[in-house]
Amino acid sequence: MVNLTRIYTRTGDDGTTALGDFSRTTKTDARLIAYADTDEANSTIGVAVTCGALREDIRTVLIRIQNDLFDVGADLCTPLAASYEYPPLRVQDIWIDELEADCDRFNDELEKLRSFILPGGTPGSAYLHVARTVTRRAERSAWTALETYGDQPAPVGSPKGVGGINLITAKYLNRLSDLLFILGRVANLEIGGDVLWQPGGGRAKAPAKH
């Protein structure tokens, strides 16, 4: 059980923070940025769930994903090690399978996409597109952390904070952004469908100059 008796600790006043293995790192560490962006993505989904007037089946999926994202963040902040005294929770491939199944199920409701679309339409769709873009940023941050630390466990006997990052976290964020795009489209079915991009902002074409 988590037992938070006091929110402020002052331990980060020197510009450092604790990773999941209790090692210390800077607050500009690529791993911290990745799980902070993941936390932001979770918060934007919370806004969509709370304020978006979304269908109940969509809300159910999003609440499951919010729980998943908390675990994704915990995974990103805990370096891979050859062994653990207490094995941490890690993102699994089956979580990605679930996202892909959701993508297929909701995409079956939609017409084929023949144009780019604009974020908007219903409030729920707009919120989901914000969540999509933040999730894309979280994915980019995860790949940056992977480039920095790799995806391999630290060798036996290594100090804490040395190991790599679970590659599946970045893949999960990638599939999640795809699902949020689809759900943003589904949320606009009640108004007849997508808000389509108009090249040139719908302006009349200027006459050709000879």
PDB file of C-alpha atoms in Angstrom:
ATOM      1  CA  MET A   1       0.000   0.000   0.000  1.00  0.00           C
ATOM      2  CA  VAL A   2       1.086   3.576  -0.695  1.00  0.00           C
ATOM      3  CA  ASN A   3       1.096   5.714   2.442  1.00  0.00           C
ATOM      4  CA  LEU A   4       1.736   9.409   1.745  1.00  0.00           C
ATOM      5  CA  THR A   5       1.679  11.320   4.993  1.00  0.00           C
ATOM      6  CA  ARG A   6       3.421  14.461   3.740  1.00  0.00           C
ATOM      7  CA  ILE A   7       3.663  15.738   0.173  1.00  0.00           C
ATOM      8  CA  TYR A   8       6.671  18.031   0.431  1.00  0.00           C
ATOM      9  CA  THR A   9      10.002  16.486   1.436  1.00  0.00           C
ATOM     10  CA  ARG A  10      12.639  19.154   0.581  1.00  0.00           C
ATOM     11  CA  THR A  11      14.862  16.364  -0.711  1.00  0.00           C
ATOM     12  CA  GLY A  12      14.701  17.797  -4.229  1.00  0.00           C
ATOM     13  CA  ASP A  13      15.826  21.281  -3.321  1.00  0.00           C
ATOM     14  CA  ASP A  14      19.295  20.497  -4.671  1.00  0.00           C
ATOM     15  CA  GLY A  15      17.930  19.753  -8.148  1.00  0.00           C
ATOM     16  CA  THR A  16      17.912  15.982  -7.731  1.00  0.00           C
ATOM     17  CA  THR A  17      15.169  13.387  -7.349  1.00  0.00           C
ATOM     18  CA  ALA A  18      14.880   9.697  -6.532  1.00  0.00           C
ATOM     19  CA  LEU A  19      14.447   6.987  -9.120  1.00  0.00           C
ATOM     20  CA  GLY A  20      12.432   3.875  -8.427  1.00  0.00           C
ATOM     21  CA  ASP A  21      15.509   2.027  -7.129  1.00  0.00           C
ATOM     22  CA  PHE A  22      16.129   4.878  -4.617  1.00  0.00           C
ATOM     23  CA  SER A  23      19.206   6.155  -6.453  1.00  0.00           C
ATOM     24  CA  ARG A  24      19.392   9.915  -6.999  1.00  0.00           C
ATOM     25  CA  THR A  25      19.538  11.684 -10.343  1.00  0.00           C
ATOM     26  CA  THR A  26      19.133  15.201 -11.689  1.00  0.00           C
ATOM     27  CA  LYS A  27      15.711  16.597 -12.452  1.00  0.00           C
ATOM     28  CA  THR A  28      16.848  17.050 -16.058  1.00  0.00           C
ATOM     29  CA  ASP A  29      17.578  13.314 -16.465  1.00  0.00           C
ATOM     30  CA  ALA A  30      16.052  11.908 -19.669  1.00  0.00           C
ATOM     31  CA  ARG A  31      14.327   9.198 -17.628  1.00  0.00           C
ATOM     32  CA  LEU A  32      12.640  11.761 -15.419  1.00  0.00           C
ATOM     33  CA  ILE A  33      11.489  13.744 -18.446  1.00  0.00           C
ATOM     34  CA  ALA A  34       9.992  10.571 -19.935  1.00  0.00           C
ATOM     35  CA  TYR A  35       7.952   9.667 -16.899  1.00  0.00           C
ATOM     36  CA  ALA A  36       6.993  13.296 -16.246  1.00  0.00           C
ATOM     37  CA  ASP A  37       5.610  13.555 -19.780  1.00  0.00           C
ATOM     38  CA  THR A  38       3.795  10.260 -19.201  1.00  0.00           C
ATOM     39  CA  ASP A  39       2.248  11.750 -16.055  1.00  0.00           C
ATOM     40  CA  GLU A  40       1.124  14.762 -18.089  1.00  0.00           C
ATOM     41  CA  ALA A  41      -0.438  12.465 -20.677  1.00  0.00           C
ATOM     42  CA  ASN A  42      -2.327  10.720 -17.886  1.00  0.00           C
ATOM     43  CA  SER A  43      -3.596  14.065 -16.601  1.00  0.00           C
ATOM     44  CA  THR A  44      -4.862  15.128 -20.028  1.00  0.00           C
ATOM     45  CA  ILE A  45      -6.750  11.848 -20.334  1.00  0.00           C
ATOM     46  CA  GLY A  46      -8.258  12.588 -16.930  1.00  0.00           C
ATOM     47  CA  VAL A  47      -9.601  15.869 -18.310  1.00  0.00           C
ATOM     48  CA  ALA A  48     -11.142  14.011 -21.273  1.00  0.00           C
ATOM     49  CA  VAL A  49     -12.769  11.466 -18.962  1.00  0.00           C
ATOM     50  CA  THR A  50     -14.095  14.129 -16.583  1.00  0.00           C
ATOM     51  CA  CYS A  51     -15.117  16.912 -18.955  1.00  0.00           C
ATOM     52  CA  GLY A  52     -15.503  15.310 -22.372  1.00  0.00           C
ATOM     53  CA  ALA A  53     -19.015  13.828 -22.082  1.00  0.00           C
ATOM     54  CA  LEU A  54     -17.643  10.689 -23.715  1.00  0.00           C
ATOM     55  CA  ARG A  55     -19.474   7.413 -24.280  1.00  0.00           C
ATOM     56  CA  GLU A  56     -19.291   5.010 -21.355  1.00  0.00           C
ATOM     57  CA  ASP A  57     -17.366   2.369 -23.318  1.00  0.00           C
ATOM     58  CA  ILE A  58     -14.722   4.972 -24.208  1.00  0.00           C
ATOM     59  CA  ARG A  59     -14.501   6.163 -20.596  1.00  0.00           C
ATOM     60  CA  THR A  60     -14.024   2.576 -19.408  1.00  0.00           C
ATOM     61  CA  VAL A  61     -11.075   2.093 -21.768  1.00  0.00           C
ATOM     62  CA  LEU A  62      -9.543   5.430 -20.789  1.00  0.00           C
ATOM     63  CA  ILE A  63      -9.748   4.707 -17.064  1.00  0.00           C
ATOM     64  CA  ARG A  64      -7.944   1.397 -17.644  1.00  0.00           C
ATOM     65  CA  ILE A  65      -5.304   3.308 -19.583  1.00  0.00           C
ATOM     66  CA  GLN A  66      -4.904   5.852 -16.788  1.00  0.00           C
ATOM     67  CA  ASN A  67      -4.012   3.016 -14.440  1.00  0.00           C
ATOM     68  CA  ASP A  68      -1.632   1.613 -17.063  1.00  0.00           C
ATOM     69  CA  LEU A  69       0.092   4.969 -17.481  1.00  0.00           C
ATOM     70  CA  PHE A  70       0.832   5.154 -13.791  1.00  0.00           C
ATOM     71  CA  ASP A  71       2.588   1.797 -14.203  1.00  0.00           C
ATOM     72  CA  VAL A  72       4.380   2.998 -17.357  1.00  0.00           C
ATOM     73  CA  GLY A  73       5.769   5.922 -15.364  1.00  0.00           C
ATOM     74  CA  ALA A  74       6.866   3.614 -12.565  1.00  0.00           C
ATOM     75  CA  ASP A  75       8.584   1.370 -15.110  1.00  0.00           C
ATOM     76  CA  LEU A  76      10.398   4.306 -16.737  1.00  0.00           C
ATOM     77  CA  CYS A  77      11.731   5.520 -13.401  1.00  0.00           C
ATOM     78  CA  THR A  78      13.111   2.120 -12.330  1.00  0.00           C
ATOM     79  CA  PRO A  79      16.338   1.131 -14.137  1.00  0.00           C
ATOM     80  CA  LEU A  80      16.597  -2.432 -15.412  1.00  0.00           C
ATOM     81  CA  ALA A  81      18.740  -4.678 -13.251  1.00  0.00           C
ATOM     82  CA  ALA A  82      19.927  -8.262 -13.505  1.00  0.00           C
ATOM     83  CA  SER A  83      18.089  -9.105 -10.279  1.00  0.00           C
ATOM     84  CA  TYR A  84      15.888  -7.381  -7.728  1.00  0.00           C
ATOM     85  CA  GLU A  85      15.211  -7.812  -4.058  1.00  0.00           C
ATOM     86  CA  TYR A  86      11.621  -6.822  -4.846  1.00  0.00           C
ATOM     87  CA  PRO A  87      10.833  -7.269  -8.593  1.00  0.00           C
ATOM     88  CA  PRO A  88       9.221  -4.070  -9.924  1.00  0.00           C
ATOM     89  CA  LEU A  89       6.088  -3.940 -12.038  1.00  0.00           C
ATOM     90  CA  ARG A  90       6.993  -3.864 -15.734  1.00  0.00           C
ATOM     91  CA  VAL A  91       4.896  -3.053 -18.797  1.00  0.00           C
ATOM     92  CA  GLN A  92       4.080  -6.251 -20.710  1.00  0.00           C
ATOM     93  CA  ASP A  93       3.524  -6.958 -24.411  1.00  0.00           C
ATOM     94  CA  ILE A  94      -0.062  -7.980 -23.661  1.00  0.00           C
ATOM     95  CA  TRP A  95      -0.819  -4.385 -22.708  1.00  0.00           C
ATOM     96  CA  ILE A  96       0.076  -3.378 -26.271  1.00  0.00           C
ATOM     97  CA  ASP A  97      -2.101  -6.201 -27.598  1.00  0.00           C
ATOM     98  CA  GLU A  98      -5.009  -4.730 -25.635  1.00  0.00           C
ATOM     99  CA  LEU A  99      -4.439  -1.283 -27.153  1.00  0.00           C
ATOM    100  CA  GLU A 100      -4.316  -2.746 -30.655  1.00  0.00           C
ATOM    101  CA  ALA A 101      -7.539  -4.653 -30.027  1.00  0.00           C
ATOM    102  CA  ASP A 102      -9.154  -1.402 -28.872  1.00  0.00           C
ATOM    103  CA  CYS A 103      -7.865   0.357 -31.989  1.00  0.00           C
ATOM    104  CA  ASP A 104      -9.416  -2.280 -34.242  1.00  0.00           C
ATOM    105  CA  ARG A 105     -12.716  -2.362 -32.346  1.00  0.00           C
ATOM    106  CA  PHE A 106     -13.296   1.381 -32.368  1.00  0.00           C
ATOM    107  CA  ASN A 107     -11.890   1.896 -35.856  1.00  0.00           C
ATOM    108  CA  ASP A 108     -14.590  -0.450 -37.202  1.00  0.00           C
ATOM    109  CA  GLU A 109     -17.129   2.285 -36.398  1.00  0.00           C
ATOM    110  CA  LEU A 110     -15.405   4.833 -38.634  1.00  0.00           C
ATOM    111  CA  GLU A 111     -15.413   5.697 -42.298  1.00  0.00           C
ATOM    112  CA  LYS A 112     -12.102   5.402 -44.102  1.00  0.00           C
ATOM    113  CA  LEU A 113      -9.992   8.488 -43.567  1.00  0.00           C
ATOM    114  CA  ARG A 114      -9.396  10.323 -46.858  1.00  0.00           C
ATOM    115  CA  SER A 115      -8.147  13.635 -45.486  1.00  0.00           C
ATOM    116  CA  PHE A 116      -6.266  15.044 -42.535  1.00  0.00           C
ATOM    117  CA  ILE A 117      -8.522  16.152 -39.701  1.00  0.00           C
ATOM    118  CA  LEU A 118      -8.540  19.111 -37.333  1.00  0.00           C
ATOM    119  CA  PRO A 119      -8.680  18.714 -33.550  1.00  0.00           C
ATOM    120  CA  GLY A 120     -12.137  19.823 -32.484  1.00  0.00           C
ATOM    121  CA  GLY A 121     -15.764  19.146 -33.094  1.00  0.00           C
ATOM    122  CA  THR A 122     -17.042  17.954 -29.726  1.00  0.00           C
ATOM    123  CA  PRO A 123     -15.301  18.803 -26.436  1.00  0.00           C
ATOM    124  CA  GLY A 124     -14.494  15.130 -25.917  1.00  0.00           C
ATOM    125  CA  SER A 125     -12.780  14.892 -29.286  1.00  0.00           C
ATOM    126  CA  ALA A 126     -10.778  18.058 -28.658  1.00  0.00           C
ATOM    127  CA  TYR A 127      -9.608  16.797 -25.260  1.00  0.00           C
ATOM    128  CA  LEU A 128      -8.613  13.448 -26.766  1.00  0.00           C
ATOM    129  CA  HIS A 129      -6.515  15.161 -29.426  1.00  0.00           C
ATOM    130  CA  VAL A 130      -4.697  17.127 -26.727  1.00  0.00           C
ATOM    131  CA  ALA A 131      -4.062  13.827 -24.926  1.00  0.00           C
ATOM    132  CA  ARG A 132      -2.831  12.322 -28.196  1.00  0.00           C
ATOM    133  CA  THR A 133      -0.243  15.040 -28.776  1.00  0.00           C
ATOM    134  CA  VAL A 134       1.013  14.921 -25.181  1.00  0.00           C
ATOM    135  CA  THR A 135       1.292  11.130 -25.463  1.00  0.00           C
ATOM    136  CA  ARG A 136       3.351  11.532 -28.624  1.00  0.00           C
ATOM    137  CA  ARG A 137       5.690  13.813 -26.692  1.00  0.00           C
ATOM    138  CA  ALA A 138       5.929  11.245 -23.906  1.00  0.00           C
ATOM    139  CA  GLU A 139       6.822   8.626 -26.506  1.00  0.00           C
ATOM    140  CA  ARG A 140       9.562  10.846 -27.935  1.00  0.00           C
ATOM    141  CA  SER A 141      10.916  11.395 -24.426  1.00  0.00           C
ATOM    142  CA  ALA A 142      10.934   7.637 -23.824  1.00  0.00           C
ATOM    143  CA  TRP A 143      12.939   7.080 -27.007  1.00  0.00           C
ATOM    144  CA  THR A 144      15.377   9.800 -25.942  1.00  0.00           C
ATOM    145  CA  ALA A 145      15.840   8.028 -22.612  1.00  0.00           C
ATOM    146  CA  LEU A 146      16.348   4.729 -24.443  1.00  0.00           C
ATOM    147  CA  GLU A 147      18.991   6.321 -26.648  1.00  0.00           C
ATOM    148  CA  THR A 148      20.726   7.594 -23.513  1.00  0.00           C
ATOM    149  CA  TYR A 149      20.532   4.495 -21.312  1.00  0.00           C
ATOM    150  CA  GLY A 150      19.785   1.586 -23.660  1.00  0.00           C
ATOM    151  CA  ASP A 151      17.411  -1.266 -22.954  1.00  0.00           C
ATOM    152  CA  GLN A 152      19.669  -3.753 -21.168  1.00  0.00           C
ATOM    153  CA  PRO A 153      19.830  -4.577 -17.437  1.00  0.00           C
ATOM    154  CA  ALA A 154      22.805  -3.378 -15.450  1.00  0.00           C
ATOM    155  CA  PRO A 155      25.414  -6.120 -14.881  1.00  0.00           C
ATOM    156  CA  VAL A 156      25.396  -7.900 -11.539  1.00  0.00           C
ATOM    157  CA  GLY A 157      27.166  -5.813  -8.928  1.00  0.00           C
ATOM    158  CA  SER A 158      26.540  -2.485 -10.650  1.00  0.00           C
ATOM    159  CA  PRO A 159      25.497   0.501  -8.531  1.00  0.00           C
ATOM    160  CA  LYS A 160      21.865   1.532  -8.515  1.00  0.00           C
ATOM    161  CA  GLY A 161      20.650   3.884 -11.224  1.00  0.00           C
ATOM    162  CA  VAL A 162      22.830   2.363 -13.954  1.00  0.00           C
ATOM    163  CA  GLY A 163      20.524   0.018 -15.888  1.00  0.00           C
ATOM    164  CA  GLY A 164      18.602   0.578 -19.079  1.00  0.00           C
ATOM    165  CA  ILE A 165      14.911   1.162 -19.779  1.00  0.00           C
ATOM    166  CA  ASN A 166      12.136  -1.242 -20.702  1.00  0.00           C
ATOM    167  CA  LEU A 167      11.673  -0.880 -24.474  1.00  0.00           C
ATOM    168  CA  ILE A 168       8.006  -1.832 -24.221  1.00  0.00           C
ATOM    169  CA  THR A 169       7.211   1.469 -22.488  1.00  0.00           C
ATOM    170  CA  ALA A 170       7.932   3.427 -25.678  1.00  0.00           C
ATOM    171  CA  LYS A 171       5.947   0.959 -27.784  1.00  0.00           C
ATOM    172  CA  TYR A 172       2.997   1.254 -25.403  1.00  0.00           C
ATOM    173  CA  LEU A 173       2.983   5.050 -25.701  1.00  0.00           C
ATOM    174  CA  ASN A 174       3.128   4.771 -29.479  1.00  0.00           C
ATOM    175  CA  ARG A 175       0.054   2.519 -29.656  1.00  0.00           C
ATOM    176  CA  LEU A 176      -1.750   4.659 -27.121  1.00  0.00           C
ATOM    177  CA  SER A 177      -1.362   7.760 -29.278  1.00  0.00           C
ATOM    178  CA  ASP A 178      -2.866   5.803 -32.194  1.00  0.00           C
ATOM    179  CA  LEU A 179      -5.824   4.770 -30.045  1.00  0.00           C
ATOM    180  CA  LEU A 180      -6.410   8.324 -28.814  1.00  0.00           C
ATOM    181  CA  PHE A 181      -6.519   9.510 -32.434  1.00  0.00           C
ATOM    182  CA  ILE A 182      -9.159   6.890 -33.225  1.00  0.00           C
ATOM    183  CA  LEU A 183     -11.166   7.695 -30.109  1.00  0.00           C
ATOM    184  CA  GLY A 184     -11.044  11.381 -31.013  1.00  0.00           C
ATOM    185  CA  ARG A 185     -12.716  10.488 -34.300  1.00  0.00           C
ATOM    186  CA  VAL A 186     -15.299   8.257 -32.606  1.00  0.00           C
ATOM    187  CA  ALA A 187     -16.171  11.101 -30.229  1.00  0.00           C
ATOM    188  CA  ASN A 188     -17.213  13.177 -33.254  1.00  0.00           C
ATOM    189  CA  LEU A 189     -19.624  10.602 -34.651  1.00  0.00           C
ATOM    190  CA  GLU A 190     -22.427  12.320 -32.735  1.00  0.00           C
ATOM    191  CA  ILE A 191     -21.952  15.437 -34.883  1.00  0.00           C
ATOM    192  CA  GLY A 192     -21.686  13.503 -38.125  1.00  0.00           C
ATOM    193  CA  GLY A 193     -17.977  12.847 -38.282  1.00  0.00           C
ATOM    194  CA  ASP A 194     -14.586  14.468 -38.579  1.00  0.00           C
ATOM    195  CA  VAL A 195     -13.672  18.124 -38.842  1.00  0.00           C
ATOM    196  CA  LEU A 196     -11.661  18.032 -42.054  1.00  0.00           C
ATOM    197  CA  TRP A 197      -8.555  20.007 -42.881  1.00  0.00           C
ATOM    198  CA  GLN A 198      -8.988  22.460 -45.740  1.00  0.00           C
ATOM    199  CA  PRO A 199      -5.761  23.085 -47.645  1.00  0.00           C
ATOM    200  CA  GLY A 200      -4.965  26.777 -47.672  1.00  0.00           C
ATOM    201  CA  GLY A 201      -7.531  27.347 -44.936  1.00  0.00           C
ATOM    202  CA  GLY A 202     -10.334  27.123 -47.501  1.00  0.00           C
ATOM    203  CA  ARG A 203      -9.143  30.273 -49.246  1.00  0.00           C
ATOM    204  CA  ALA A 204      -9.842  30.660 -52.939  1.00  0.00           C
ATOM    205  CA  LYS A 205      -6.819  29.849 -55.038  1.00  0.00           C
ATOM    206  CA  ALA A 206      -4.963  32.903 -56.305  1.00  0.00           C
ATOM    207  CA  PRO A 207      -4.968  33.222 -60.095  1.00  0.00           C
ATOM    208  CA  ALA A 208      -1.863  31.837 -61.710  1.00  0.00           C
ATOM    209  CA  LYS A 209       0.715  34.415 -62.768  1.00  0.00           C
ATOM    210  CA  HIS A 210       2.111  34.220 -66.256  1.00  0.00           C
TER     211      HIS A 210
END
